[in-house]
Structures are given as structure tokens and as C-alpha cells.
Amino acid sequence: MRVSPRRLLAVALITALPLPALAQPGDKAGAPTTNRTVTATGVTKPPASSTSGSNLSPAVRTEMAKAEKAAAERNRAWDSKMRTTMGSICRGC
């Protein structure tokens, strides 16, 4: 079986490249320590103490409320659009 020189060169170059070091799960050198949690869907949640709102200023709370209302409105608009779009395409379910 004859190996082409191009393949031999490609294999030699690939094996000669240095591979980046992979971080270990427990290795967090230099990373700030926070008690944030990540849900199963990949969403990062703030620390439990800040979700109670006890240490947030009133301005921050009103901004958070505005952002939640805006997100809810975007979700309603998206759901309505998808129902309209999918309703015209799919009749099976």
C-alpha cells in the first residue's frame, strides 16, 4: 500500500503541532470565586443572597423589573409569531 507524500506531510504536520492544555474541572486558577450556579440548560444564576433583593438598591430593583417585563413581552411576541408561522405550516399535531 502506497501512501501519498501529501498525506504523509499532513499527518506529520498535524502530529507536530502543539496541543493546547485542557483545563481540569477543578482547576480554576486565577478565576474569581463566586457562588453563582449554572442550571441544566446552561443559564448562570446569581447568588442566592442577591435574588432575595435584600441587598439591592431600589434603582436596581426597578431596572430589573423593567428588564423582566421587556423579556416577558418579547417572549409573548415570539410565541405569537411562532404560533402563526407554525399554524400555517403544520396541521398534524
CSV table of C-alpha atoms in Angstrom, one decimal:
chain,number,residue,atom,x,y,z
A,1,MET,CA,0.0,0.0,0.0
A,2,ARG,CA,1.5,3.3,-1.1
A,3,VAL,CA,0.9,6.4,1.0
A,4,SER,CA,0.9,9.7,-0.9
A,5,PRO,CA,3.5,12.3,0.1
A,6,ARG,CA,0.8,14.8,0.7
A,7,ARG,CA,-0.9,12.6,3.3
A,8,LEU,CA,2.4,11.8,4.9
A,9,LEU,CA,3.2,15.5,5.2
A,10,ALA,CA,-0.2,16.4,6.5
A,11,VAL,CA,0.0,13.7,9.2
A,12,ALA,CA,3.5,14.8,10.1
A,13,LEU,CA,2.4,18.4,10.4
A,14,ILE,CA,-0.7,17.6,12.5
A,15,THR,CA,1.2,15.5,14.9
A,16,ALA,CA,4.0,18.1,15.3
A,17,LEU,CA,1.5,20.9,16.3
A,18,PRO,CA,1.5,21.6,20.0
A,19,LEU,CA,-1.9,20.9,21.6
A,20,PRO,CA,-3.4,23.4,24.0
A,21,ALA,CA,-3.5,22.3,27.6
A,22,LEU,CA,-7.0,21.3,28.6
A,23,ALA,CA,-8.3,22.8,31.9
A,24,GLN,CA,-9.3,20.3,34.5
A,25,PRO,CA,-12.8,20.7,36.0
A,26,GLY,CA,-11.4,21.6,39.5
A,27,ASP,CA,-8.7,23.8,38.1
A,28,LYS,CA,-9.8,27.4,38.5
A,29,ALA,CA,-6.5,29.2,39.0
A,30,GLY,CA,-7.0,32.9,38.7
A,31,ALA,CA,-10.8,32.7,38.4
A,32,PRO,CA,-12.8,34.8,40.8
A,33,THR,CA,-14.6,32.7,43.4
A,34,THR,CA,-18.4,33.3,43.3
A,35,ASN,CA,-21.3,31.2,44.4
A,36,ARG,CA,-23.1,31.5,41.2
A,37,THR,CA,-24.9,28.4,39.9
A,38,VAL,CA,-25.4,27.1,36.4
A,39,THR,CA,-28.7,25.4,35.6
A,40,ALA,CA,-29.0,22.3,33.4
A,41,THR,CA,-29.8,24.5,30.4
A,42,GLY,CA,-26.6,26.5,30.8
A,43,VAL,CA,-28.2,29.6,32.4
A,44,THR,CA,-26.0,31.2,35.0
A,45,LYS,CA,-28.0,32.2,38.1
A,46,PRO,CA,-26.9,34.9,40.5
A,47,PRO,CA,-26.0,34.0,44.1
A,48,ALA,CA,-29.0,33.1,46.3
A,49,SER,CA,-28.5,36.1,48.6
A,50,SER,CA,-28.9,38.6,45.7
A,51,THR,CA,-32.1,37.0,44.4
A,52,SER,CA,-33.9,37.9,47.6
A,53,GLY,CA,-33.4,41.6,46.8
A,54,SER,CA,-32.4,42.5,50.3
A,55,ASN,CA,-29.1,43.9,49.3
A,56,LEU,CA,-30.2,45.6,46.1
A,57,SER,CA,-30.9,49.3,45.8
A,58,PRO,CA,-34.3,50.5,44.7
A,59,ALA,CA,-32.9,51.7,41.4
A,60,VAL,CA,-31.5,48.3,40.6
A,61,ARG,CA,-34.8,46.6,41.5
A,62,THR,CA,-36.8,48.9,39.2
A,63,GLU,CA,-34.3,48.2,36.4
A,64,MET,CA,-34.6,44.5,37.0
A,65,ALA,CA,-38.4,44.8,36.9
A,66,LYS,CA,-38.3,46.7,33.6
A,67,ALA,CA,-36.0,44.1,32.1
A,68,GLU,CA,-38.2,41.3,33.2
A,69,LYS,CA,-41.3,43.0,31.7
A,70,ALA,CA,-39.5,43.6,28.5
A,71,ALA,CA,-38.3,40.0,28.3
A,72,ALA,CA,-41.8,38.7,29.0
A,73,GLU,CA,-43.2,41.0,26.2
A,74,ARG,CA,-40.5,39.7,23.8
A,75,ASN,CA,-41.4,36.1,24.7
A,76,ARG,CA,-45.1,36.7,24.2
A,77,ALA,CA,-44.4,38.4,20.8
A,78,TRP,CA,-42.2,35.5,19.8
A,79,ASP,CA,-44.7,32.9,20.9
A,80,SER,CA,-47.4,34.6,18.9
A,81,LYS,CA,-45.3,34.8,15.8
A,82,MET,CA,-44.3,31.1,16.1
A,83,ARG,CA,-47.9,30.1,16.6
A,84,THR,CA,-48.9,32.0,13.5
A,85,THR,CA,-46.0,30.7,11.4
A,86,MET,CA,-46.2,27.1,12.5
A,87,GLY,CA,-50.0,27.1,12.3
A,88,SER,CA,-49.8,27.8,8.6
A,89,ILE,CA,-47.2,25.1,8.0
A,90,CYS,CA,-48.0,22.2,10.3
A,91,ARG,CA,-51.5,20.7,10.7
A,92,GLY,CA,-50.5,17.3,12.2
A,93,CYS,CA,-50.5,17.8,16.0
